Coordinates of C-alpha atoms and ligand atoms in Angstrom, one line a residue:
M1 CA 0.0 0.0 0.0
S2 CA 1.2 3.4 -0.9
D3 CA 1.6 6.4 1.4
Q4 CA 0.3 10.0 1.5
A5 CA 2.6 11.0 -1.5
D6 CA 0.4 8.7 -3.6
M7 CA -2.8 10.7 -2.9
I8 CA -2.5 12.3 -6.3
W9 CA -5.7 13.4 -7.9
W10 CA -5.2 11.2 -11.0
K11 CA -4.6 8.1 -8.9
T12 CA -7.4 8.5 -6.4
G13 CA -10.1 10.1 -8.7
V14 CA -12.3 9.0 -11.5
I15 CA -11.9 10.3 -15.1
Y16 CA -15.0 10.9 -17.1
Q17 CA -14.8 11.2 -20.9
I18 CA -17.1 13.7 -22.7
Y19 CA -17.7 13.4 -26.4
P20 CA -18.5 17.1 -26.8
R21 CA -20.8 16.7 -29.9
S22 CA -23.1 14.6 -27.8
F23 CA -23.2 15.8 -24.3
Q24 CA -25.3 19.0 -24.2
D25 CA -26.3 21.4 -26.9
S26 CA -26.7 25.1 -25.8
D27 CA -27.3 27.0 -29.0
G28 CA -30.0 24.8 -30.7
D29 CA -27.9 23.5 -33.6
G30 CA -28.3 19.8 -32.6
V31 CA -24.6 19.5 -31.7
G32 CA -23.2 19.6 -28.2
D33 CA -20.9 22.5 -27.3
L34 CA -18.8 24.0 -24.5
R35 CA -21.5 26.1 -23.0
G36 CA -23.6 23.0 -22.8
I37 CA -20.8 21.2 -20.9
K38 CA -20.5 24.1 -18.5
R39 CA -24.2 24.0 -17.8
R40 CA -23.8 20.3 -16.8
L41 CA -21.0 20.7 -14.4
P42 CA -23.2 20.3 -11.4
Y43 CA -24.2 16.9 -12.7
L44 CA -20.5 15.9 -12.9
R45 CA -19.8 17.4 -9.5
E46 CA -22.6 15.3 -8.0
L47 CA -21.3 12.2 -9.7
D48 CA -18.1 13.2 -8.0
V49 CA -15.7 12.4 -10.9
E50 CA -12.3 14.0 -10.5
A51 CA -11.5 15.0 -14.1
I52 CA -13.3 15.4 -17.4
W53 CA -11.5 14.6 -20.7
L54 CA -13.0 16.3 -23.7
S55 CA -12.6 14.7 -27.1
P56 CA -11.3 17.3 -29.6
I57 CA -12.9 20.8 -29.6
F58 CA -10.4 22.4 -31.9
A59 CA -10.9 24.0 -35.4
S60 CA -11.6 21.2 -37.7
P61 CA -13.3 20.4 -41.0
M62 CA -14.9 17.4 -39.1
A63 CA -14.0 14.7 -41.5
D64 CA -13.3 12.6 -38.4
F65 CA -15.4 14.7 -36.1
G66 CA -12.6 16.8 -34.7
Y67 CA -9.7 14.2 -34.9
D68 CA -8.7 16.1 -38.0
I69 CA -7.5 19.5 -36.7
S70 CA -6.9 22.5 -38.8
D71 CA -5.8 24.8 -35.9
Y72 CA -4.6 23.4 -32.6
T73 CA -5.0 26.6 -30.7
A74 CA -8.5 27.6 -31.9
I75 CA -11.9 26.4 -30.7
D76 CA -14.1 25.2 -33.5
P77 CA -17.1 27.6 -33.8
L78 CA -19.4 24.6 -33.6
F79 CA -18.3 24.2 -30.0
G80 CA -18.1 27.9 -29.2
T81 CA -15.4 30.4 -28.7
M82 CA -12.1 30.7 -26.8
S83 CA -13.9 32.7 -24.1
D84 CA -16.5 29.8 -23.8
F85 CA -13.5 27.5 -23.2
D86 CA -11.9 29.9 -20.7
A87 CA -15.3 30.1 -18.9
L88 CA -15.6 26.4 -18.8
L89 CA -12.2 25.9 -17.3
E90 CA -12.8 28.7 -14.8
A91 CA -16.0 27.1 -13.8
A92 CA -14.7 23.6 -13.6
H93 CA -11.8 24.2 -11.3
P94 CA -13.8 25.7 -8.4
H95 CA -16.1 22.7 -8.8
G96 CA -13.0 20.6 -7.9
L97 CA -13.0 19.3 -11.5
K98 CA -9.9 18.9 -13.6
L99 CA -10.0 19.4 -17.3
L100 CA -8.1 17.2 -19.8
L101 CA -7.9 17.9 -23.5
D102 CA -7.4 15.6 -26.4
L103 CA -4.0 16.0 -28.0
V104 CA -3.9 14.8 -31.6
P105 CA -0.2 14.9 -32.6
N106 CA 0.0 12.1 -35.0
H107 CA -1.9 13.8 -37.8
T108 CA -3.5 17.1 -38.8
S109 CA -6.3 17.9 -41.1
D110 CA -5.4 18.2 -44.8
Q111 CA -6.7 21.8 -44.3
H112 CA -4.1 22.7 -41.7
P113 CA -1.9 25.5 -43.0
W114 CA 1.1 23.3 -42.3
F115 CA -0.2 20.7 -44.7
V116 CA -1.4 23.2 -47.3
E117 CA 2.2 24.5 -47.4
S118 CA 3.7 21.0 -47.3
R119 CA 1.8 19.8 -50.3
S120 CA 2.3 23.0 -52.3
S121 CA 5.8 22.1 -53.6
R122 CA 8.6 19.6 -53.1
D123 CA 10.9 22.3 -51.8
N124 CA 8.5 24.0 -49.4
A125 CA 10.1 24.5 -46.0
K126 CA 7.3 22.3 -44.5
R127 CA 7.6 19.5 -47.1
D128 CA 9.2 17.2 -44.6
W129 CA 6.7 18.0 -41.8
Y130 CA 4.7 15.2 -43.4
L131 CA 5.6 11.8 -44.9
W132 CA 6.0 12.2 -48.6
R133 CA 7.4 9.3 -50.7
D134 CA 7.9 8.6 -54.4
P135 CA 5.5 6.1 -56.1
A136 CA 6.6 2.5 -56.4
P137 CA 8.2 1.6 -59.8
D138 CA 4.7 0.6 -61.1
G139 CA 3.3 4.0 -60.0
G140 CA 1.4 2.5 -57.1
P141 CA 1.8 3.4 -53.4
P142 CA 5.3 3.3 -51.9
N143 CA 4.6 0.3 -49.7
N144 CA 1.7 -2.0 -48.6
W145 CA 0.7 -0.1 -45.4
L146 CA -3.1 0.0 -44.9
S147 CA -5.2 2.8 -43.5
E148 CA -7.1 1.9 -40.3
F149 CA -10.1 3.4 -42.0
G150 CA -9.9 1.2 -45.1
G151 CA -7.7 1.1 -48.3
S152 CA -4.1 2.1 -48.8
A153 CA -2.6 4.4 -46.3
W154 CA -1.0 6.4 -49.1
H155 CA -2.7 9.1 -51.1
Y156 CA -1.3 10.3 -54.4
D157 CA -1.0 14.0 -54.8
D158 CA -1.0 15.3 -58.3
T159 CA 0.6 18.7 -57.6
T160 CA 4.0 17.2 -56.7
G161 CA 3.7 13.6 -58.0
Q162 CA 4.3 12.0 -54.6
Y163 CA 2.2 10.1 -52.1
Y164 CA 1.6 11.1 -48.5
Y165 CA 1.0 8.8 -45.7
H166 CA -2.2 8.8 -43.6
A167 CA -2.8 6.1 -40.9
F168 CA -6.5 7.1 -40.9
L169 CA -8.4 9.2 -43.5
A170 CA -6.7 10.8 -46.5
Q171 CA -8.0 14.0 -44.8
Q172 CA -5.7 13.2 -41.9
P173 CA -2.1 13.3 -43.2
D174 CA 0.4 12.0 -40.6
L175 CA 3.0 14.4 -39.3
N176 CA 6.7 13.4 -39.5
W177 CA 7.7 13.0 -35.9
R178 CA 11.3 12.5 -36.8
H179 CA 11.4 16.2 -37.7
P180 CA 12.6 18.4 -34.9
Q181 CA 10.4 21.4 -36.0
V182 CA 7.3 19.2 -35.8
R183 CA 8.1 18.3 -32.3
A184 CA 8.9 21.8 -31.3
A185 CA 5.6 23.1 -32.8
I186 CA 3.5 20.5 -31.0
Y187 CA 5.3 21.1 -27.7
E188 CA 4.7 24.8 -28.0
M189 CA 1.0 24.2 -28.7
M190 CA 0.8 22.0 -25.6
R191 CA 2.3 24.8 -23.5
F192 CA -0.3 27.2 -24.8
W193 CA -3.0 25.0 -23.2
L194 CA -1.0 24.1 -20.1
R195 CA -0.4 27.8 -19.4
K196 CA -4.2 28.4 -19.6
G197 CA -4.4 25.9 -16.7
V198 CA -5.5 22.7 -18.5
D199 CA -4.7 19.7 -16.3
G200 CA -3.3 17.5 -18.9
F201 CA -3.8 15.6 -22.1
R202 CA -5.1 12.3 -23.5
V203 CA -2.8 11.7 -26.5
D204 CA -4.5 10.3 -29.5
V205 CA -2.9 7.1 -31.1
L206 CA 0.4 7.6 -29.2
W207 CA 1.8 4.4 -30.5
H208 CA 1.6 5.5 -34.1
L209 CA 3.8 8.6 -33.9
I210 CA 7.0 7.0 -35.3
K211 CA 7.1 4.8 -38.4
D212 CA 9.9 2.7 -39.7
S213 CA 12.5 5.0 -41.3
Q214 CA 12.9 2.6 -44.3
F215 CA 9.1 2.2 -44.8
R216 CA 9.4 -1.5 -45.0
D217 CA 6.3 -3.5 -46.0
N218 CA 4.2 -4.9 -43.2
P219 CA 4.0 -8.7 -43.0
P220 CA 0.7 -10.5 -43.5
N221 CA -1.3 -11.3 -40.3
P222 CA -1.7 -15.1 -40.1
D223 CA -4.5 -14.6 -37.5
Y224 CA -6.6 -12.4 -39.8
Q225 CA -10.3 -13.3 -39.5
P226 CA -12.5 -12.7 -42.5
G227 CA -15.2 -10.2 -41.6
R228 CA -12.7 -8.2 -39.5
P229 CA -11.7 -4.7 -40.8
P230 CA -9.3 -5.0 -43.8
H231 CA -6.3 -3.3 -42.2
E232 CA -6.0 -6.2 -39.8
Q233 CA -4.8 -8.3 -42.8
L234 CA -1.3 -7.0 -42.1
Q235 CA 0.7 -6.9 -38.8
P236 CA 1.6 -3.2 -38.2
L237 CA 5.2 -4.3 -37.5
Y238 CA 6.8 -1.2 -39.3
S239 CA 4.0 1.3 -39.2
A240 CA 3.5 1.7 -35.4
D241 CA 5.0 1.0 -32.0
Q242 CA 8.6 1.6 -33.2
P243 CA 11.3 1.7 -30.5
E244 CA 12.1 5.4 -31.3
V245 CA 8.6 6.4 -30.2
Q246 CA 9.7 6.1 -26.6
Q247 CA 11.9 9.2 -26.9
V248 CA 8.9 11.2 -28.1
V249 CA 6.8 9.9 -25.2
A250 CA 9.5 11.1 -22.8
E251 CA 9.6 14.5 -24.5
L252 CA 5.8 14.8 -24.3
R253 CA 6.0 14.0 -20.6
A254 CA 8.8 16.5 -20.0
V255 CA 6.6 19.2 -21.5
V256 CA 3.7 18.3 -19.2
D257 CA 6.1 18.2 -16.3
E258 CA 7.1 21.8 -16.9
F259 CA 3.8 22.6 -15.1
P260 CA 2.9 21.3 -11.7
D261 CA 0.4 18.4 -11.2
R262 CA -0.5 17.7 -14.8
L263 CA -1.4 14.4 -16.4
L264 CA -0.3 12.6 -19.5
I265 CA -2.5 9.8 -20.8
G266 CA -1.8 7.8 -23.9
E267 CA -4.3 6.1 -26.2
I268 CA -2.6 2.9 -27.0
Y269 CA -4.1 -0.3 -28.4
L270 CA -1.5 -2.9 -27.8
P271 CA -1.2 -6.2 -26.0
L272 CA -0.6 -5.5 -22.2
E273 CA 3.0 -6.6 -22.4
R274 CA 3.8 -4.0 -25.0
L275 CA 1.4 -1.4 -23.6
V276 CA 3.3 -1.0 -20.4
A277 CA 6.5 0.1 -22.2
Y278 CA 4.6 3.4 -22.6
Y279 CA 5.1 4.1 -18.9
G280 CA 8.7 4.8 -20.1
I281 CA 12.1 4.0 -18.7
D282 CA 11.9 4.8 -14.9
L283 CA 8.3 6.0 -15.5
S284 CA 9.4 8.9 -17.7
G285 CA 6.6 8.3 -20.2
A286 CA 2.9 8.5 -19.9
H287 CA 1.4 8.5 -16.4
L288 CA -1.4 6.4 -17.7
P289 CA -1.1 4.4 -20.9
F290 CA -4.8 3.7 -21.3
N291 CA -5.5 0.0 -20.5
F292 CA -8.3 -1.0 -22.9
A293 CA -8.3 -4.7 -22.0
L294 CA -11.8 -4.6 -20.6
L295 CA -13.2 -3.3 -24.0
S296 CA -12.6 -6.7 -25.6
A297 CA -12.4 -9.1 -22.7
P298 CA -14.6 -12.1 -22.8
W299 CA -17.1 -11.6 -19.9
H300 CA -16.1 -14.7 -17.9
A301 CA -14.8 -14.9 -14.4
R302 CA -11.7 -16.8 -15.3
A303 CA -10.8 -14.8 -18.3
L304 CA -11.2 -11.6 -16.4
A305 CA -9.1 -12.9 -13.5
E306 CA -6.4 -13.9 -15.8
L307 CA -6.4 -10.6 -17.5
I308 CA -6.2 -8.7 -14.3
D309 CA -3.3 -10.9 -13.1
R310 CA -1.5 -10.5 -16.3
Y311 CA -1.8 -6.7 -16.2
E312 CA -0.7 -6.6 -12.5
A313 CA 2.2 -8.8 -13.4
V314 CA 3.6 -6.8 -16.3
L315 CA 3.2 -3.3 -14.6
P316 CA 6.6 -1.8 -14.1
Q317 CA 7.7 -1.1 -10.5
G318 CA 5.8 2.0 -9.3
A319 CA 3.6 2.3 -12.4
W320 CA 0.0 3.2 -11.6
P321 CA -2.6 1.0 -13.3
N322 CA -5.8 2.2 -15.0
W323 CA -9.0 0.7 -16.5
V324 CA -11.3 1.8 -19.2
L325 CA -14.8 0.4 -19.7
G326 CA -16.0 2.4 -22.7
N327 CA -15.0 5.1 -25.2
H328 CA -16.1 6.8 -28.3
D329 CA -14.6 4.2 -30.6
R330 CA -16.0 0.9 -29.2
P331 CA -19.5 -0.5 -28.6
R332 CA -21.2 0.5 -25.4
V333 CA -20.6 -1.6 -22.4
A334 CA -24.4 -2.1 -21.8
S335 CA -24.6 -3.8 -25.2
R336 CA -21.3 -5.8 -24.8
V337 CA -22.3 -7.4 -21.6
G338 CA -26.0 -6.7 -21.3
A339 CA -28.0 -4.4 -19.0
A340 CA -27.9 -6.7 -16.0
Q341 CA -24.1 -7.3 -16.2
A342 CA -23.5 -3.5 -16.8
R343 CA -24.1 -3.1 -13.1
V344 CA -21.5 -5.8 -12.3
A345 CA -19.1 -4.2 -14.8
A346 CA -19.5 -0.8 -13.0
M347 CA -18.6 -2.5 -9.7
L348 CA -15.6 -4.1 -11.3
L349 CA -14.4 -0.9 -12.9
L350 CA -14.7 1.0 -9.7
T351 CA -13.1 -1.6 -7.4
L352 CA -10.1 -2.6 -9.5
R353 CA -6.7 -1.2 -8.6
G354 CA -6.0 1.8 -10.7
T355 CA -7.7 4.9 -12.2
P356 CA -11.1 4.2 -13.7
T357 CA -12.3 6.0 -16.8
I358 CA -16.1 6.3 -17.4
Y359 CA -17.4 7.1 -20.8
Y360 CA -20.3 9.6 -20.7
G361 CA -23.7 7.9 -20.7
D362 CA -22.4 4.5 -19.5
E363 CA -23.6 5.6 -16.0
I364 CA -27.2 5.7 -17.3
G365 CA -26.8 2.5 -19.3
L366 CA -26.8 4.0 -22.8
R367 CA -26.8 1.1 -25.3
Q368 CA -25.2 0.9 -28.7
L369 CA -27.8 2.3 -31.0
P370 CA -28.3 0.6 -34.3
I371 CA -27.8 3.2 -37.1
A372 CA -29.7 3.0 -40.4
P373 CA -27.4 3.1 -43.4
D374 CA -28.7 6.5 -44.5
Q375 CA -28.0 7.9 -41.0
V376 CA -24.4 6.8 -40.8
R377 CA -22.0 9.7 -40.0
D378 CA -18.9 7.9 -39.0
P379 CA -16.3 7.9 -41.8
F380 CA -14.9 4.5 -40.6
E381 CA -18.3 2.9 -41.2
K382 CA -18.7 4.7 -44.5
N383 CA -15.4 3.4 -45.8
V384 CA -15.7 -0.1 -44.3
P385 CA -19.5 -0.7 -44.2
G386 CA -21.2 -3.7 -42.7
V387 CA -18.5 -5.3 -40.6
G388 CA -19.6 -3.7 -37.4
V389 CA -16.9 -1.0 -37.0
G390 CA -19.4 1.9 -36.9
R391 CA -18.9 4.3 -34.0
D392 CA -22.1 6.4 -34.3
G393 CA -24.0 4.0 -32.1
C394 CA -21.8 4.8 -29.1
R395 CA -21.9 8.5 -29.7
T396 CA -25.6 9.2 -29.4
P397 CA -26.8 12.2 -27.4
M398 CA -26.8 12.1 -23.6
Q399 CA -30.3 11.5 -22.2
W400 CA -31.0 14.1 -19.6
D401 CA -34.7 14.1 -19.3
A402 CA -38.0 13.1 -20.9
S403 CA -38.5 16.3 -22.9
P404 CA -38.3 16.3 -26.7
F405 CA -34.8 15.5 -27.7
A406 CA -34.0 14.3 -24.2
G407 CA -33.0 17.7 -22.9
F408 CA -29.9 17.4 -25.1
S409 CA -31.1 20.0 -27.6
T410 CA -34.1 21.9 -28.7
V411 CA -33.8 20.5 -32.3
E412 CA -33.2 17.1 -33.9
P413 CA -29.7 16.0 -32.7
W414 CA -26.8 15.3 -35.1
L415 CA -27.2 11.5 -34.3
P416 CA -30.5 9.8 -33.4
L417 CA -31.6 9.4 -29.8
A418 CA -32.4 6.0 -28.4
D419 CA -36.2 5.7 -28.1
D420 CA -36.0 4.7 -24.5
Y421 CA -34.9 8.2 -23.5
A422 CA -38.3 9.0 -21.9
Q423 CA -37.6 6.4 -19.2
D424 CA -33.8 6.1 -19.2
N425 CA -32.6 9.6 -18.5
V426 CA -30.7 11.4 -15.8
V427 CA -33.7 12.9 -14.1
N428 CA -35.5 9.6 -13.8
L429 CA -32.5 7.6 -12.8
S430 CA -31.5 10.2 -10.2
A431 CA -34.9 9.9 -8.6
A432 CA -34.7 6.1 -8.4
D433 CA -32.6 4.9 -5.4
T434 CA -31.5 1.7 -7.0
S435 CA -30.9 2.8 -10.6
L436 CA -27.7 2.3 -12.4
L437 CA -26.9 5.9 -12.0
S438 CA -27.4 5.7 -8.2
L439 CA -25.1 2.6 -8.2
Y440 CA -22.4 4.6 -10.0
R441 CA -22.8 7.4 -7.5
A442 CA -22.6 5.0 -4.6
L443 CA -19.6 3.2 -6.0
I444 CA -17.7 6.4 -6.6
A445 CA -18.7 7.7 -3.1
L446 CA -17.5 4.4 -1.5
R447 CA -14.2 4.6 -3.4
R448 CA -13.7 8.1 -2.0
R449 CA -14.3 6.9 1.6
Q450 CA -12.2 3.7 1.3
P451 CA -8.5 4.1 1.0
A452 CA -8.3 0.4 0.3
L453 CA -10.3 1.0 -2.9
Q454 CA -8.3 4.0 -3.9
L455 CA -4.8 2.9 -3.2
G456 CA -4.9 -0.6 -1.7
D457 CA -3.2 -3.7 -3.2
Y458 CA -5.1 -6.1 -5.4
Q459 CA -5.2 -9.7 -4.2
P460 CA -6.8 -12.3 -6.4
L461 CA -8.9 -14.8 -4.4
A462 CA -10.8 -17.0 -6.8
A463 CA -12.4 -17.3 -10.2
Q464 CA -14.7 -20.2 -10.3
G465 CA -17.7 -20.8 -12.5
D466 CA -19.3 -17.4 -12.8
V467 CA -17.8 -15.9 -9.6
L468 CA -14.9 -13.6 -9.5
L469 CA -13.5 -12.8 -6.0
F470 CA -10.7 -10.5 -5.0
R471 CA -9.6 -8.4 -2.2
R472 CA -8.4 -4.8 -1.9
V473 CA -6.1 -4.3 1.0
G474 CA -4.6 -1.1 2.3
G475 CA -4.9 1.9 4.7
G476 CA -5.5 -0.5 7.5
S477 CA -8.5 -2.1 5.9
S478 CA -9.4 -5.0 3.7
L479 CA -12.4 -5.2 1.4
L480 CA -13.7 -8.2 -0.5
V481 CA -15.3 -7.9 -3.9
A482 CA -17.5 -10.7 -5.1
L483 CA -19.0 -10.6 -8.6
N484 CA -21.4 -13.0 -10.1
L485 CA -20.9 -12.8 -13.8
G486 CA -23.8 -15.1 -14.5
A487 CA -27.6 -14.9 -14.4
A488 CA -28.0 -17.8 -11.9
P489 CA -27.7 -17.4 -8.2
V490 CA -24.7 -18.9 -6.5
A491 CA -23.6 -19.7 -3.0
V492 CA -19.9 -18.8 -2.3
L493 CA -18.4 -21.0 0.4
S494 CA -14.9 -20.8 1.4
E495 CA -12.4 -22.7 3.5
Q496 CA -9.4 -21.0 2.0
F497 CA -10.3 -17.4 3.0
S498 CA -12.7 -15.6 5.2
L499 CA -15.8 -14.1 3.9
D500 CA -16.5 -12.5 7.3
G501 CA -17.8 -9.0 7.3
E502 CA -20.6 -6.8 6.4
I503 CA -22.0 -5.9 3.0
L504 CA -21.1 -2.3 2.2
L505 CA -22.8 -2.3 -1.2
S506 CA -24.6 -4.7 -3.5
T507 CA -25.2 -3.9 -7.2
F508 CA -28.9 -4.2 -6.3
M509 CA -28.4 -1.6 -3.6
D510 CA -30.6 -3.4 -1.0
R511 CA -28.2 -5.4 1.2
A512 CA -26.0 -2.8 2.9
G513 CA -25.3 -3.7 6.5
E514 CA -26.0 -7.4 6.1
R515 CA -23.6 -9.7 8.0
V516 CA -21.7 -12.3 6.1
G517 CA -20.3 -15.4 7.7
A518 CA -19.3 -18.8 6.3
T519 CA -21.2 -18.4 3.1
L520 CA -22.2 -15.7 0.8
D521 CA -25.3 -15.9 -1.3
L522 CA -25.2 -14.0 -4.5
R523 CA -28.2 -13.5 -6.8
G524 CA -27.8 -13.7 -10.5
D525 CA -26.0 -10.7 -11.9
E526 CA -25.1 -9.5 -8.4
G527 CA -21.9 -8.1 -7.1
V528 CA -21.2 -7.1 -3.5
I529 CA -18.4 -5.3 -1.6
I530 CA -17.8 -6.7 1.8
G531 CA -16.0 -4.7 4.5
P532 CA -15.0 -5.3 8.0
V533 CA -17.7 -5.2 10.6
P534 CA -17.4 -1.9 12.3
D535 CA -16.5 -1.8 16.0
P536 CA -19.5 -1.5 18.3
I537 CA -19.9 2.0 19.5
V538 CA -19.3 2.1 23.3
Ligands
GLC1 C1 -8.2 7.7 -32.2 C2 -9.5 8.3 -31.8 C3 -10.5 8.0 -32.9 C4 -10.0 8.6 -34.2 C5 -8.6 8.1 -34.5 C6 -7.9 9.0 -35.5 O1 -8.2 6.3 -32.2 O2 -10.0 7.8 -30.6 O3 -11.8 8.4 -32.6 O4 -10.8 8.3 -35.3 O5 -7.7 8.2 -33.4 O6 -7.6 10.2 -35.0
MG2 MG1 -24.6 23.4 -30.2

């Protein structure tokens, strides 16, 4: 167990991701904005999250809904103005809320002035800020690299007769991170926001920044499954996760460390063993390389237990863990595991060791909304239709109340609303003592009160059948977490360890105070947290 020095906000608190287009519209254009977020700060305060991370709010042609940036230090008018941003930051801090921005350093928009210059001629000063290559001898792309969003990752540009590289859309050309001026420009932009008082960054596709200097072909992926997105046909051996990226990660961290108490998170989709390299040598890298393992984990006790053990085992000395249950790129948790297990998933997320990240709307059980083909907005789904990669379904508007358009907007929102919003909304769920939202609030509150949940060690106990059991130990206390991942009731008996204690919280929210002895009865889809029986008051 760690000491006082570990009581750092990003270790003890919960991070909440806001997808700004979908959180709260304030100006009646059907798209969420900064004033809308500001209006909802009391909700976030009550939920008691520590920090909000905003997906990109910068000037953008919106080819990838803000992940294509044309000016890193301007707010897109769709989201408001710089004074709206300043007002949000000023309002968040006194609420005790930290504000994290999305940093997208791997690529810009093709409309960014840097790229407009770069593509204008082969001898432009910014030519090498991007990755330009001659065509292959047959005139085709320089190598076999594939875009994550379908097709070749190379786009031929008539003006200068070369190809440029784009890991995502052709409207998102990759910057050349081997170029010192590119690094300096991005670091200066980070300082612009850090000086304003922003509390840190989530760095987009951090593992992509450096590519092989020789641009060698990627090898075929022998495990490719037909029906999966086409870019998975190749192993990204040379196009991502290059050793030299570690230097860049350390530099990004050094910029953040020029300011007190700031946070660097990395978005990294890699196996756990490779992911943890992004903590950096002697923890000089990202504070939190996002751990996305739960997004694709089979929902079985043993699989989850093995995953947690594997992660705990590969964490470098002193590295702080973290867990993510949902984000704007993956199907909603309520649809992945089902509504009943979504409550168990919430308990797991908020009792594991490490910083939890909650995706907006997961706390009210938003489901993946099926999107009709003519309503698709996501460029990934448009380019690679029908294989289930569409991200619109997890980006639908937040459901605040039962009024038309769910209190999100006064007009038809940019993406459809789920038709359950008249029941499943913040107002109704707040009023119901045992709703999923009430459970989230209770879990976060319990985490705040229990040092063992915030900073305690993780001790695996058992994973048998549908039951996952572990302990969190620290701060002079020991809590037991018992999760039933199945729909059938189970009785947990144990000779190996003690179940003695008192139920602090059940996912059904109706057993607090119940004494537990030699056996623990769990209903289907139930999780409980058991704490020591309090000393009698004398
Ligand atoms: C990241 C973002 C995703 C975006 C992609 C390209 O994976 O999370 O939404 O499309 O990067 O910027
Ligand atoms: Mg708006």
